[in-house]
PDB file of C-alpha atoms in Angstrom:
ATOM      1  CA  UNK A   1     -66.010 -43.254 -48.728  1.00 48.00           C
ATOM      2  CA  UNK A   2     -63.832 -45.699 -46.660  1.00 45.00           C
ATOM      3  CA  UNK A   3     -66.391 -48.481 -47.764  1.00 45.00           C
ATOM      4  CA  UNK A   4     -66.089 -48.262 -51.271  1.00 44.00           C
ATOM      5  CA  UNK A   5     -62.652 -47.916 -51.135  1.00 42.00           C
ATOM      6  CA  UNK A   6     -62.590 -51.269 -49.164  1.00 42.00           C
ATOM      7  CA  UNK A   7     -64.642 -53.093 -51.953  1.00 42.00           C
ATOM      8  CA  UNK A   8     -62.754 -51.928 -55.074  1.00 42.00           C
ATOM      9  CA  UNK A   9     -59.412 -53.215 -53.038  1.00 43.00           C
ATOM     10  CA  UNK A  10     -61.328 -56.464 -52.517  1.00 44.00           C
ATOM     11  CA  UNK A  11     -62.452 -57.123 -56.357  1.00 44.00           C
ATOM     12  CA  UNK A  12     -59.495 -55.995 -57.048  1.00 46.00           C
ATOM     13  CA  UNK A  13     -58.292 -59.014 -55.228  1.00 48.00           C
ATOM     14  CA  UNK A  14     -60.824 -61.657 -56.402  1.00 44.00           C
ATOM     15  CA  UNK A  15     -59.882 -60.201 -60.695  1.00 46.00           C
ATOM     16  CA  UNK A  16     -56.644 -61.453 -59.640  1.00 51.00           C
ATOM     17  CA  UNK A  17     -57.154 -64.950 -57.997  1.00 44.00           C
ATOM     18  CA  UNK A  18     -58.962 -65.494 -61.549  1.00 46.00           C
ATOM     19  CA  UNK A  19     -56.361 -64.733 -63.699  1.00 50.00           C
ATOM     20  CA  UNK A  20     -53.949 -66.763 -61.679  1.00 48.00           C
ATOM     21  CA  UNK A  21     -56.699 -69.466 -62.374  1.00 44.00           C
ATOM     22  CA  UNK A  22     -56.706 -69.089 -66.281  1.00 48.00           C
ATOM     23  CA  UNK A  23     -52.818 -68.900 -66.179  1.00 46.00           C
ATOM     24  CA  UNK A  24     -52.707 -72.366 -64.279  1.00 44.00           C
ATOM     25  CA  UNK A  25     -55.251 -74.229 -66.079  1.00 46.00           C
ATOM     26  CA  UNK A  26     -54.926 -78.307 -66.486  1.00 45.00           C
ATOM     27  CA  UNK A  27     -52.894 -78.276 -62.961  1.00 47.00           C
ATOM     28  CA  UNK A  28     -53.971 -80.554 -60.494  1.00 48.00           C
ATOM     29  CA  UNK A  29     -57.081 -78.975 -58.183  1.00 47.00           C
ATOM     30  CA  UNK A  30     -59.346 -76.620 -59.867  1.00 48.00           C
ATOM     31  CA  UNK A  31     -59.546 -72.881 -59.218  1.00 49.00           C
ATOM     32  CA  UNK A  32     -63.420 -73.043 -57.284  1.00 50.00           C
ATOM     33  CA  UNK A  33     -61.624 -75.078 -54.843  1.00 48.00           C
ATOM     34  CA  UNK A  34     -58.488 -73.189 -54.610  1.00 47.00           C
ATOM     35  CA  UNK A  35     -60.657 -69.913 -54.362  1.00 46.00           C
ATOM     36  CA  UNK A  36     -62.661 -71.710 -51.675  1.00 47.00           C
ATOM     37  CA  UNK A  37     -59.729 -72.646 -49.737  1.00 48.00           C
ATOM     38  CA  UNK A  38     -58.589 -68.615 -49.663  1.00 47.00           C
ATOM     39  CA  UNK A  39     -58.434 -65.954 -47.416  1.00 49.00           C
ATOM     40  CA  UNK A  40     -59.719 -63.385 -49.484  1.00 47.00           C
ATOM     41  CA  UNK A  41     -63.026 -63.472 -46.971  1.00 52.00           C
ATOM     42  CA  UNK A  42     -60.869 -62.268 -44.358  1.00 55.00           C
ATOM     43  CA  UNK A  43     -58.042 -59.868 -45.411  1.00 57.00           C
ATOM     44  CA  UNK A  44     -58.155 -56.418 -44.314  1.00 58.00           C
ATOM     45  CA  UNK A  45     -57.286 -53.592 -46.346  1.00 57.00           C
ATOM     46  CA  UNK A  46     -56.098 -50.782 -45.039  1.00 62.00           C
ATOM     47  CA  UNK A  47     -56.915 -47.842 -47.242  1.00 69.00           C
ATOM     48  CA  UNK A  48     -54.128 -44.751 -47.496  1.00 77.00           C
ATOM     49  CA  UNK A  49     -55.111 -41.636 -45.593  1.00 80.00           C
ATOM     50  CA  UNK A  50     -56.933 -38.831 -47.895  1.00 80.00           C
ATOM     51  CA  UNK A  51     -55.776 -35.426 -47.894  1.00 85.00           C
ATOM     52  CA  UNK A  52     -56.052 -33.230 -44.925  1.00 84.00           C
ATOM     53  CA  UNK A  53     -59.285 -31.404 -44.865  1.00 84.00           C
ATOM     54  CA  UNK A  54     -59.706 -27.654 -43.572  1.00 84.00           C
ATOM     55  CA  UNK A  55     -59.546 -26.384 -40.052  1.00 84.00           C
ATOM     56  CA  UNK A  56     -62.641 -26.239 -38.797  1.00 84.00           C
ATOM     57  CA  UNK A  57     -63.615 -22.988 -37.021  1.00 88.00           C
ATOM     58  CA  UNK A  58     -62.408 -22.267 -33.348  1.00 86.00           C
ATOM     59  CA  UNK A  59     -63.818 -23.935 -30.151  1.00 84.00           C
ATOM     60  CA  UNK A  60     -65.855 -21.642 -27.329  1.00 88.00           C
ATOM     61  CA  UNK A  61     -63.057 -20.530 -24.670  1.00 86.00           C
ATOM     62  CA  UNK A  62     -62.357 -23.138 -21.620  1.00 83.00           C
ATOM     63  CA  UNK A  63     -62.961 -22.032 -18.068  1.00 86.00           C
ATOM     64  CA  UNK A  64     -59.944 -20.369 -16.774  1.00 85.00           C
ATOM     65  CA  UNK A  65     -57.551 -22.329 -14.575  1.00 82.00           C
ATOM     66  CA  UNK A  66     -56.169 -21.912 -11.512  1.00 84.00           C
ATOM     67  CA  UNK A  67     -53.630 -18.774 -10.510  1.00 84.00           C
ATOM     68  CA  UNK A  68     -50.090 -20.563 -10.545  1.00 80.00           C
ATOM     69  CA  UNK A  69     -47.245 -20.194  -8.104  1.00 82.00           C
ATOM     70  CA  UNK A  70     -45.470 -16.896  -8.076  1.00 82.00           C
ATOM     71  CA  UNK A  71     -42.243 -17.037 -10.606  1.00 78.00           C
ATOM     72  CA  UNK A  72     -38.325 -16.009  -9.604  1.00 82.00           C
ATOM     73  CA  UNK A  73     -37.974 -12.385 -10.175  1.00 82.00           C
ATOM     74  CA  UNK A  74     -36.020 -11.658 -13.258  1.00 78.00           C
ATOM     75  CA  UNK A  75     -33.026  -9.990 -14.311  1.00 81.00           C
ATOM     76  CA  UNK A  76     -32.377  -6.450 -13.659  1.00 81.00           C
ATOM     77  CA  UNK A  77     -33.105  -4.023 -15.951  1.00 80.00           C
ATOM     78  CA  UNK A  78     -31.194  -1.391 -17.611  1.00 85.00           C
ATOM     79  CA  UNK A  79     -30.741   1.508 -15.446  1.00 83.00           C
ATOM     80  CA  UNK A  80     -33.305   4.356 -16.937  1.00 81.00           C
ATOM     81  CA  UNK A  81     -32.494   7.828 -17.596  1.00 85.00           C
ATOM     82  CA  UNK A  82     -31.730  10.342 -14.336  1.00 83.00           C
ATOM     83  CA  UNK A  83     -34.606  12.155 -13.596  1.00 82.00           C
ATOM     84  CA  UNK A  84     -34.730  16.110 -13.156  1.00 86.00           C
ATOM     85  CA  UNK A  85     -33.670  17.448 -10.498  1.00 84.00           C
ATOM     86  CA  UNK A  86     -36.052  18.724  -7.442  1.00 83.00           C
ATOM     87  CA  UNK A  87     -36.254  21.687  -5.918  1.00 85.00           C
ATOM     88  CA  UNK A  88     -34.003  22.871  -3.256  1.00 85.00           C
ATOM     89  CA  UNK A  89     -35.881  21.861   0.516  1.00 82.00           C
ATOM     90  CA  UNK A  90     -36.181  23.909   3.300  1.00 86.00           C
ATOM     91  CA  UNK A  91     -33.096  24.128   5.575  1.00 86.00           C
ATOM     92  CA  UNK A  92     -33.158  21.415   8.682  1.00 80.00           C
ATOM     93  CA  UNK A  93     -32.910  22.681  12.102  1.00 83.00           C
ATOM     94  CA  UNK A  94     -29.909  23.604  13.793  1.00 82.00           C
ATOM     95  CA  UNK A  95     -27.710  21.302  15.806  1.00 74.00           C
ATOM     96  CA  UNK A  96     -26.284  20.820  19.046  1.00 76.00           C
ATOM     97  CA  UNK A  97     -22.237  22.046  19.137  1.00 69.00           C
ATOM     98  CA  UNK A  98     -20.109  19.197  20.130  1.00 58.00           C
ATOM     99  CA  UNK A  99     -17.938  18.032  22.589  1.00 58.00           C
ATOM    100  CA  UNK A 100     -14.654  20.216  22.625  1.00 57.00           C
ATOM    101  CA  UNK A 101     -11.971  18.290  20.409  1.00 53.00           C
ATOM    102  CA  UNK A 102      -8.072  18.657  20.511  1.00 56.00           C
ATOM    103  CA  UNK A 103      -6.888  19.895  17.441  1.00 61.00           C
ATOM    104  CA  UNK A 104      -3.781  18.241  15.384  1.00 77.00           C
ATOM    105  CA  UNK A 105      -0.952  20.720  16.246  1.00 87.00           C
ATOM    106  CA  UNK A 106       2.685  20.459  15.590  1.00 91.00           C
ATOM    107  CA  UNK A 107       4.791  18.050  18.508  1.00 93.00           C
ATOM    108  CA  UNK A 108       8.593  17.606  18.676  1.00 95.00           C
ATOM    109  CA  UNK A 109      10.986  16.847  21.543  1.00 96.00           C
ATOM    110  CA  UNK A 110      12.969  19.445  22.946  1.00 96.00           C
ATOM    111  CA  UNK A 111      16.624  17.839  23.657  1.00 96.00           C
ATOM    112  CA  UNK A 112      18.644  19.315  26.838  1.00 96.00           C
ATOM    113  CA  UNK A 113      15.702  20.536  28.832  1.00 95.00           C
ATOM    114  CA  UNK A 114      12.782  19.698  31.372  1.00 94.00           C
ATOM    115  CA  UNK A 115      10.398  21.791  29.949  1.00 94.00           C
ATOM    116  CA  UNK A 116       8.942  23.255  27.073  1.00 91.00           C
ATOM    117  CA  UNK A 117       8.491  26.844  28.321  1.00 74.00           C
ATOM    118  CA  UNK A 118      10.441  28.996  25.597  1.00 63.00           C
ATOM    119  CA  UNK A 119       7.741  27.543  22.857  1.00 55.00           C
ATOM    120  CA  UNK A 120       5.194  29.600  21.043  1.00 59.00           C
ATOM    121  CA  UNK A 121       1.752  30.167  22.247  1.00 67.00           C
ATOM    122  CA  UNK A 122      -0.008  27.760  23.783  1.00 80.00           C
ATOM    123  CA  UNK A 123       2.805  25.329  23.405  1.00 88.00           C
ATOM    124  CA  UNK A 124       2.419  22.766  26.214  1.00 91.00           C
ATOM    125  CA  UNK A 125       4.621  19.710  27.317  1.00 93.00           C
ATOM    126  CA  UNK A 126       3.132  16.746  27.081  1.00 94.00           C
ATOM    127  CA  UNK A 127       6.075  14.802  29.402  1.00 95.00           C
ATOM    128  CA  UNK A 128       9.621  15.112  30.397  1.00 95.00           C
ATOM    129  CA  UNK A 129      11.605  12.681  30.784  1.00 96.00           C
ATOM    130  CA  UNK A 130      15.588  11.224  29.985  1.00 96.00           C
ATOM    131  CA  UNK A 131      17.264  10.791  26.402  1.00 95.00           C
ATOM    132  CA  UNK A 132      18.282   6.968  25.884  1.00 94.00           C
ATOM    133  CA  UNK A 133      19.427   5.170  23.071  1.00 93.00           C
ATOM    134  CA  UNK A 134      21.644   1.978  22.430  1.00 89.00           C
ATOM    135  CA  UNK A 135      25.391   1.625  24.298  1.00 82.00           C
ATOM    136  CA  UNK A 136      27.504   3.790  22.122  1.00 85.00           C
ATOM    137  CA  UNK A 137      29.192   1.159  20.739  1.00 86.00           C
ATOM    138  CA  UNK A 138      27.344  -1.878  19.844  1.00 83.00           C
ATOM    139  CA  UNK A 139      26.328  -2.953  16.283  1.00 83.00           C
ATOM    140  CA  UNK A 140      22.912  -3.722  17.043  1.00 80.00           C
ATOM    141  CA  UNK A 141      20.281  -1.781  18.270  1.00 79.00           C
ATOM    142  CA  UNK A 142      18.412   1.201  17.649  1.00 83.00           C
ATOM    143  CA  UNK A 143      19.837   3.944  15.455  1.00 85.00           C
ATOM    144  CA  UNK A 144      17.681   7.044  16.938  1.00 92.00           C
ATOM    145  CA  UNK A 145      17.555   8.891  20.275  1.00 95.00           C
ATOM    146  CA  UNK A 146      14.396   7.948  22.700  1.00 94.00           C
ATOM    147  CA  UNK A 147      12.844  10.273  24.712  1.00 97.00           C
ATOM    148  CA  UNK A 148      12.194   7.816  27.962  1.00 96.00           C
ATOM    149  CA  UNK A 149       9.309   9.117  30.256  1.00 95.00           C
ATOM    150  CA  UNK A 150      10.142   9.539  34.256  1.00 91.00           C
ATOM    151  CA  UNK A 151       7.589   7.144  35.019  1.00 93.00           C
ATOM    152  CA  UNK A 152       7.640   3.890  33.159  1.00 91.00           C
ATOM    153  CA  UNK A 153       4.767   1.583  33.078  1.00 92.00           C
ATOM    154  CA  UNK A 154       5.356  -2.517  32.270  1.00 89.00           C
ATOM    155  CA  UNK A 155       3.333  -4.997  30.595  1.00 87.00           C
ATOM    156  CA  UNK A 156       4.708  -9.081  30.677  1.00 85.00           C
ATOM    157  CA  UNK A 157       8.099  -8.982  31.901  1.00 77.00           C
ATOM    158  CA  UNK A 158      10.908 -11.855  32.791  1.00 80.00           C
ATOM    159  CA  UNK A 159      14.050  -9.818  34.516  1.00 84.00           C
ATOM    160  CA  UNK A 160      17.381 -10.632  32.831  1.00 82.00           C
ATOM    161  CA  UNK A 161      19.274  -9.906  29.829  1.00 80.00           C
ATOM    162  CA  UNK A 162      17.390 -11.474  26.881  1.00 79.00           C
ATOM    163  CA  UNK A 163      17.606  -9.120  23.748  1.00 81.00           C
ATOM    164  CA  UNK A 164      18.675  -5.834  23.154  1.00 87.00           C
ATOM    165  CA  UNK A 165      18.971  -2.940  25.417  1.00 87.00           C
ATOM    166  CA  UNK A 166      18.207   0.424  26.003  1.00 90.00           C
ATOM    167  CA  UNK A 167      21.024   3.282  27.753  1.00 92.00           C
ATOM    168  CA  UNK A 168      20.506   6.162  29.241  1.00 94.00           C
ATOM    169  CA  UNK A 169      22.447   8.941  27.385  1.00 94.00           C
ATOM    170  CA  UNK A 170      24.837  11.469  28.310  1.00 94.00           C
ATOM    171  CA  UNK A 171      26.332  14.720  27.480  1.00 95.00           C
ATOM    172  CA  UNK A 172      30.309  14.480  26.025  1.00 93.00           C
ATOM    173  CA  UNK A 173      31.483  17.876  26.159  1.00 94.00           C
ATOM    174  CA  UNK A 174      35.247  18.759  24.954  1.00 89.00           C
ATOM    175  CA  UNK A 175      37.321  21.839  26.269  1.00 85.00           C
ATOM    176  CA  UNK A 176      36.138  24.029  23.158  1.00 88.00           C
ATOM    177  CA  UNK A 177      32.660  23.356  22.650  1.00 92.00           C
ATOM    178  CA  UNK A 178      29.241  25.822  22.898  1.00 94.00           C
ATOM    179  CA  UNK A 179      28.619  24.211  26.007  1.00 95.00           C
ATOM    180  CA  UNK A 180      30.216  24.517  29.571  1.00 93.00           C
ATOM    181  CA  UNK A 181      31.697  21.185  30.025  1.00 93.00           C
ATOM    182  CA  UNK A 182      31.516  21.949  33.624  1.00 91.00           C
ATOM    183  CA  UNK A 183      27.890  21.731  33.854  1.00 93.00           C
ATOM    184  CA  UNK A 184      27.113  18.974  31.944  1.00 93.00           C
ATOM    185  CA  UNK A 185      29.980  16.694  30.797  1.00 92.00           C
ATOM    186  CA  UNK A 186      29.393  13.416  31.599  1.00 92.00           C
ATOM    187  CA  UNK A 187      25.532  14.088  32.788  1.00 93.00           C
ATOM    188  CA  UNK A 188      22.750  12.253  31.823  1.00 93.00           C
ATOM    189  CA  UNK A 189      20.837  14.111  28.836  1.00 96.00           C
ATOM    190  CA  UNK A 190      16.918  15.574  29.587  1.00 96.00           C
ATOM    191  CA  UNK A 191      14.382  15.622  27.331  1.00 97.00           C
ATOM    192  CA  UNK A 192      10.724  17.058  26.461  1.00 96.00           C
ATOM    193  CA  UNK A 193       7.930  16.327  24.373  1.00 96.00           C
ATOM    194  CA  UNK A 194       6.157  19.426  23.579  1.00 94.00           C
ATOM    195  CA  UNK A 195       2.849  19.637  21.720  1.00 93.00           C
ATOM    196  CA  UNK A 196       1.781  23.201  19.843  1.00 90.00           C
ATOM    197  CA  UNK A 197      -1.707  23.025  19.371  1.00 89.00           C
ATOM    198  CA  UNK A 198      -2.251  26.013  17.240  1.00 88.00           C
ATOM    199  CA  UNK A 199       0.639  24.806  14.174  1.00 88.00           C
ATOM    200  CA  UNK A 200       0.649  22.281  11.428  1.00 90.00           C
ATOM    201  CA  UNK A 201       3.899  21.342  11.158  1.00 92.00           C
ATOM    202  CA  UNK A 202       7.738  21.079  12.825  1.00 93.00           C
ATOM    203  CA  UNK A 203      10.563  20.887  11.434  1.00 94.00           C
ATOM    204  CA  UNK A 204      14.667  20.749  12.697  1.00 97.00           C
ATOM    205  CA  UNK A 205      16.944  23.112  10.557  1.00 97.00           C
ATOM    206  CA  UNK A 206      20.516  22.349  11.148  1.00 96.00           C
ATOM    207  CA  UNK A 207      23.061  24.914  10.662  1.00 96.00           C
ATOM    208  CA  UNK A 208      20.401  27.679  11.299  1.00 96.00           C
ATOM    209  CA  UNK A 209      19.844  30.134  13.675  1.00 95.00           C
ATOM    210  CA  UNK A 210      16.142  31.328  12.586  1.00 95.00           C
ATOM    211  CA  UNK A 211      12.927  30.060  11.250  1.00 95.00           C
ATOM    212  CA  UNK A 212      11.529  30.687   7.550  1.00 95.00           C
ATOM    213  CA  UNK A 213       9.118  33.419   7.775  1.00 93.00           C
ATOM    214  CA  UNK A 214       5.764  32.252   8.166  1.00 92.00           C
ATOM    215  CA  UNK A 215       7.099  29.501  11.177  1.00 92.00           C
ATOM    216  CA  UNK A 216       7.475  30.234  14.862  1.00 91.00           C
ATOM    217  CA  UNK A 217      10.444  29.841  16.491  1.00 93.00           C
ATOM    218  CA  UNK A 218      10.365  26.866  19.099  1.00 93.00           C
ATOM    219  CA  UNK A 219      14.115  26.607  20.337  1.00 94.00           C
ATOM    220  CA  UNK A 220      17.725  26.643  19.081  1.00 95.00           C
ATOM    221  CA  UNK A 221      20.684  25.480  19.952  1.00 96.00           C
ATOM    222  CA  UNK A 222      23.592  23.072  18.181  1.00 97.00           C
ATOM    223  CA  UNK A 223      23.298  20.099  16.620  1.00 97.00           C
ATOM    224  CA  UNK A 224      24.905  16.856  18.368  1.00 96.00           C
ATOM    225  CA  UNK A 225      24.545  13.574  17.340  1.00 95.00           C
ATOM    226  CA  UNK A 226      27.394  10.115  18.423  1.00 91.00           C
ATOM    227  CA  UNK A 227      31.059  10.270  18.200  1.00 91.00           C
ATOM    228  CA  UNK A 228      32.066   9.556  14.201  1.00 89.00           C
ATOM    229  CA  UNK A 229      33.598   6.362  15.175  1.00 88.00           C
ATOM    230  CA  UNK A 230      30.891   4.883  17.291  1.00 90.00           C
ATOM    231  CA  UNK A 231      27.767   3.576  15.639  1.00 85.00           C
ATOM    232  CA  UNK A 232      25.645   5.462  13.811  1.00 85.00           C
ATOM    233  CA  UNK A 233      22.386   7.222  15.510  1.00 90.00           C
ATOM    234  CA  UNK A 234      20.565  10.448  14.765  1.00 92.00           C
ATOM    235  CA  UNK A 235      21.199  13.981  14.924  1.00 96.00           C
ATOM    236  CA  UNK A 236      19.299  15.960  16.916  1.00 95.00           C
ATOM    237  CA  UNK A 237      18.880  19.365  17.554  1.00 97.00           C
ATOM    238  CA  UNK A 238      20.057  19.997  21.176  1.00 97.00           C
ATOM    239  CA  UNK A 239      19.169  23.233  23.757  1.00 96.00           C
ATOM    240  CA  UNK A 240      21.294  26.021  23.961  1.00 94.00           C
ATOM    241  CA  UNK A 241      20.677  26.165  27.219  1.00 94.00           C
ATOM    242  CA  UNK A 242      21.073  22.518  28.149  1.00 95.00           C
ATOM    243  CA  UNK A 243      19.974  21.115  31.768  1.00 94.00           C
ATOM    244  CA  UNK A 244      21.306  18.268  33.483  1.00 94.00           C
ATOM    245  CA  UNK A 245      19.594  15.841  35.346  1.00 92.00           C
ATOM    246  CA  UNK A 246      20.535  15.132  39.140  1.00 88.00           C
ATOM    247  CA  UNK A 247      22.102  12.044  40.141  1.00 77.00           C
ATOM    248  CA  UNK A 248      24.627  11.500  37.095  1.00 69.00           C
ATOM    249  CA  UNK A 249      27.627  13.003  37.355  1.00 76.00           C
ATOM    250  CA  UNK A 250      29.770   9.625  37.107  1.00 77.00           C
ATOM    251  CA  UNK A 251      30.888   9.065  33.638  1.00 85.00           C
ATOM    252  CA  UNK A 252      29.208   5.612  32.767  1.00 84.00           C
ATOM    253  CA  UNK A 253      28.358   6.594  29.145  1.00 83.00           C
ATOM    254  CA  UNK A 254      25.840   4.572  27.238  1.00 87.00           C
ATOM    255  CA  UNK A 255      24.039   7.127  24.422  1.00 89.00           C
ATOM    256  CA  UNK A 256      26.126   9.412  23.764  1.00 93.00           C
ATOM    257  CA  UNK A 257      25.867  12.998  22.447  1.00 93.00           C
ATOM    258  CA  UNK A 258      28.470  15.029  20.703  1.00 95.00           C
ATOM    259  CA  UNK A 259      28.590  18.781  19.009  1.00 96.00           C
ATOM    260  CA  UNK A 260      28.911  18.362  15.410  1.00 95.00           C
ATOM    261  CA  UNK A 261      31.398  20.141  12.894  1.00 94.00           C
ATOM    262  CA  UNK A 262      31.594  21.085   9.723  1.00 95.00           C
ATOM    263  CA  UNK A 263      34.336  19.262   7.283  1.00 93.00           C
ATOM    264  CA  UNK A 264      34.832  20.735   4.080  1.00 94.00           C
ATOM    265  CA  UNK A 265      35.242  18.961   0.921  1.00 93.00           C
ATOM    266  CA  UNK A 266      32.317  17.504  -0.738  1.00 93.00           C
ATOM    267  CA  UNK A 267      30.546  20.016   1.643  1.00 93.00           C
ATOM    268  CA  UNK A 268      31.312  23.479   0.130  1.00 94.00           C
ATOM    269  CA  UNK A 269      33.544  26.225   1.982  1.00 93.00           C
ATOM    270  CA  UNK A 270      32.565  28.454   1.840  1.00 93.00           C
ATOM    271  CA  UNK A 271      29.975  29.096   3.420  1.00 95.00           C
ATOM    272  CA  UNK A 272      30.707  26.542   5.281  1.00 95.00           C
ATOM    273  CA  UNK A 273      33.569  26.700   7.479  1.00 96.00           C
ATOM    274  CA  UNK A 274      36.108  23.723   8.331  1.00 94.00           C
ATOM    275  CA  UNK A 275      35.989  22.463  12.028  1.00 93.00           C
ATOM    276  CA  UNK A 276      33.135  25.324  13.029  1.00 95.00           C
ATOM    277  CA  UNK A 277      30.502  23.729  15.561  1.00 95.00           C
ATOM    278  CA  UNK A 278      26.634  23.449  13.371  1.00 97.00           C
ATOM    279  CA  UNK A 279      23.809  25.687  15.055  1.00 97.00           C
ATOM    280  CA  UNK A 280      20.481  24.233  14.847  1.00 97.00           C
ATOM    281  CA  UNK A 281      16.960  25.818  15.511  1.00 96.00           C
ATOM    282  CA  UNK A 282      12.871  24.095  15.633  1.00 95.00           C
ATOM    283  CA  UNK A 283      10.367  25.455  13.835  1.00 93.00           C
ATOM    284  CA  UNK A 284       6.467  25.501  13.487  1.00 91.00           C
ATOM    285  CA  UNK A 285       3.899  26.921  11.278  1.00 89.00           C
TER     286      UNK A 285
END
C-alpha cells in the first residue's frame, strides 16, 4: 500500500514538470534538459496516515512484579454502629478495706476559750492558741480576727519592721456589759480551733440563742467585734464564758474586741431593741 501510494505521488510529479514544459515552449533550454537537471529522482513523499485499524485482541498476562513498599495508613473511618450489649460477667473478688481516712467534718474557732470541750460528740480541738488582728487603729491591714497558734514556726525571716503587722488582741469590757470586766478587761483574748468530725457544716447565728433543729449546738455567747470608730474588722461570735490568758493584764491594746448593740432605725424595733447587747450561738449539722 505505502508503495503505490509513493508512485502515484511521483507521476503525479513528473505530469506536472511536462505541462510546465508545454506552457514554456520556445524559452531558452529545452524541457529534457530541464527535467534532467531535477530533483524529482530524489524527493520524498511522505504519504498521510490511513485510518486507524481495529484493536487487535489482548496480549498473554506479564509475570507479576515485585511486592511494593507498604503505603501510609489512611484516614479514619466513620465510626460503625454500637454493638449489642454483652452479658452481665461474674462478680470480681472482694477487696482489701483501706487505710482508715478522716472524714470532712464541720471546724470553726471557738473565741474566749482554751478548749473546745462544751462541743458535740466527738468534737476535738485541733489547737489553742491567742486572737490577733491588726492595731485597732490603723488603715491598713487585715480586716478579720486570727486565731495565732501557741507555738509558732518561721520560714525566711529578716527582724525589723518591714510591712504590716500583726497584734495580739484584747478584751474591752465597759461597766454594763455580759461580761465581768473584772476578769477580763484589758486581757489578752484566747482562742480554739475545734474540728467536729461527725457534721457537714458550721455556721455563726448572731442575735440567737439556739440552733435550727436538725444542727447541734457548739457554743454561745455575744457577739463582739472593734469599737465603731476604729477600723473595720469582723464580728465574731465570742464565749459566754470567756477565759483570759495569763500574763496580760496591762492595757496595751492592739485587736480589740467589743460587745455589740443593737441601734434601731433601718434595723426594725421591734423585735429588736435599741442599745440591747446581740447574743450569738455556733452551730453544726
Amino acid at each position: 500500500m505505502s508503495g503505490q501510494v509513493t508512485v502515484v505521488v511521483f507521476a503525479a510529479s513528473v505530469l506536472s514538470l511536462l505541462s510546465a514544459c508545454s506552457a514554456v515552449e520556445g524559452e531558452e533550454g529545452s524541457c529534457p534538459e530541464k527535467l534532467a537537471n531535477s530533483n524529482v529522482n530524489n524527493i520524498t513523499v511522505v504519504a498521510p496516515l490511513g485510518p486507524k485499524g481495529d484493536a487487535g485482541p489482548p496480549g498473554p498476562r506479564g509475570v507479576r512484579g515485585e511486592k511494593g513498599e507498604e503505603g501510609r495508613p489512611g484516614k479514619l473511618g466513620p465510626r460503625g454502629l454500637e454493638g449489642q450489649r454483652g452479658e452481665r460477667g461474674a462478680p470480681g473478688q472482694k477487696g482489701s478495706k483501706g487505710d482508715e481516712g478522716i472524714g470532712g467534718g464541720a471546724v470553726y474557732v471557738r473565741w474566749g476559750r482554751t478548749s473546745c470541750e462544751e462541743g458535740g460528740a466527738g468534737t476535738a480541738t485541733v489547737y489553742s492558741g491567742m486572737a490577733g488582728g491588726a492595731w485597732y487603729n490603723h488603715k491598713g491591714g487585715g480586716s478579720n480576727y486570727q486565731c495565732l497558734p501557741a507555738n509558732p514556726e518561721w520560714g525566711w525571716h529578716k527582724d525589723g519592721f518591714q510591712n504590716t503587722y500583726m497584734y495580739g488582741a484584747e478584751y474591752q469590757i465597759g461597766a454594763d456589759s455580759p461580761y465581768d470586766a473584772s476578769k477580763i478587761h484589758d486581757r489578752n483574748v484566747p482562742c480554739a480551733v475545734c474540728h467536729s468530725p461527725f457534721r457537714r457544716a458550721q455556721l455563726m447565728i448572731p442575735a440567737r440563742q439556739t440552733c435550727p433543729g436538725g444542727w447541734t449546738r457548739e457554743y454561745g455567747g455575744y457577739l463582739m467585734t472593734a469599737h465603731h470608730t476604729h477600723s473595720r474588722t469582723e464580728f465574731v461570735c465570742m464565749d459566754g464564758e470567756p477565759e483570759a490568758l495569763p500574763g496580760g493584764e496591762g492595757n496595751e491594746d492592739g485587736a480589740l474586741f467589743y460587745v455589740v448593740e443593737s441601734r434601731c432605725g433601718s434595723l426594725p424595733c421591734p423585735p429588736y431593741v435599741e442599745g440591747r447587747e446581740l447574743t450569738c450561738v455556733v452551730c453544726t449539722v
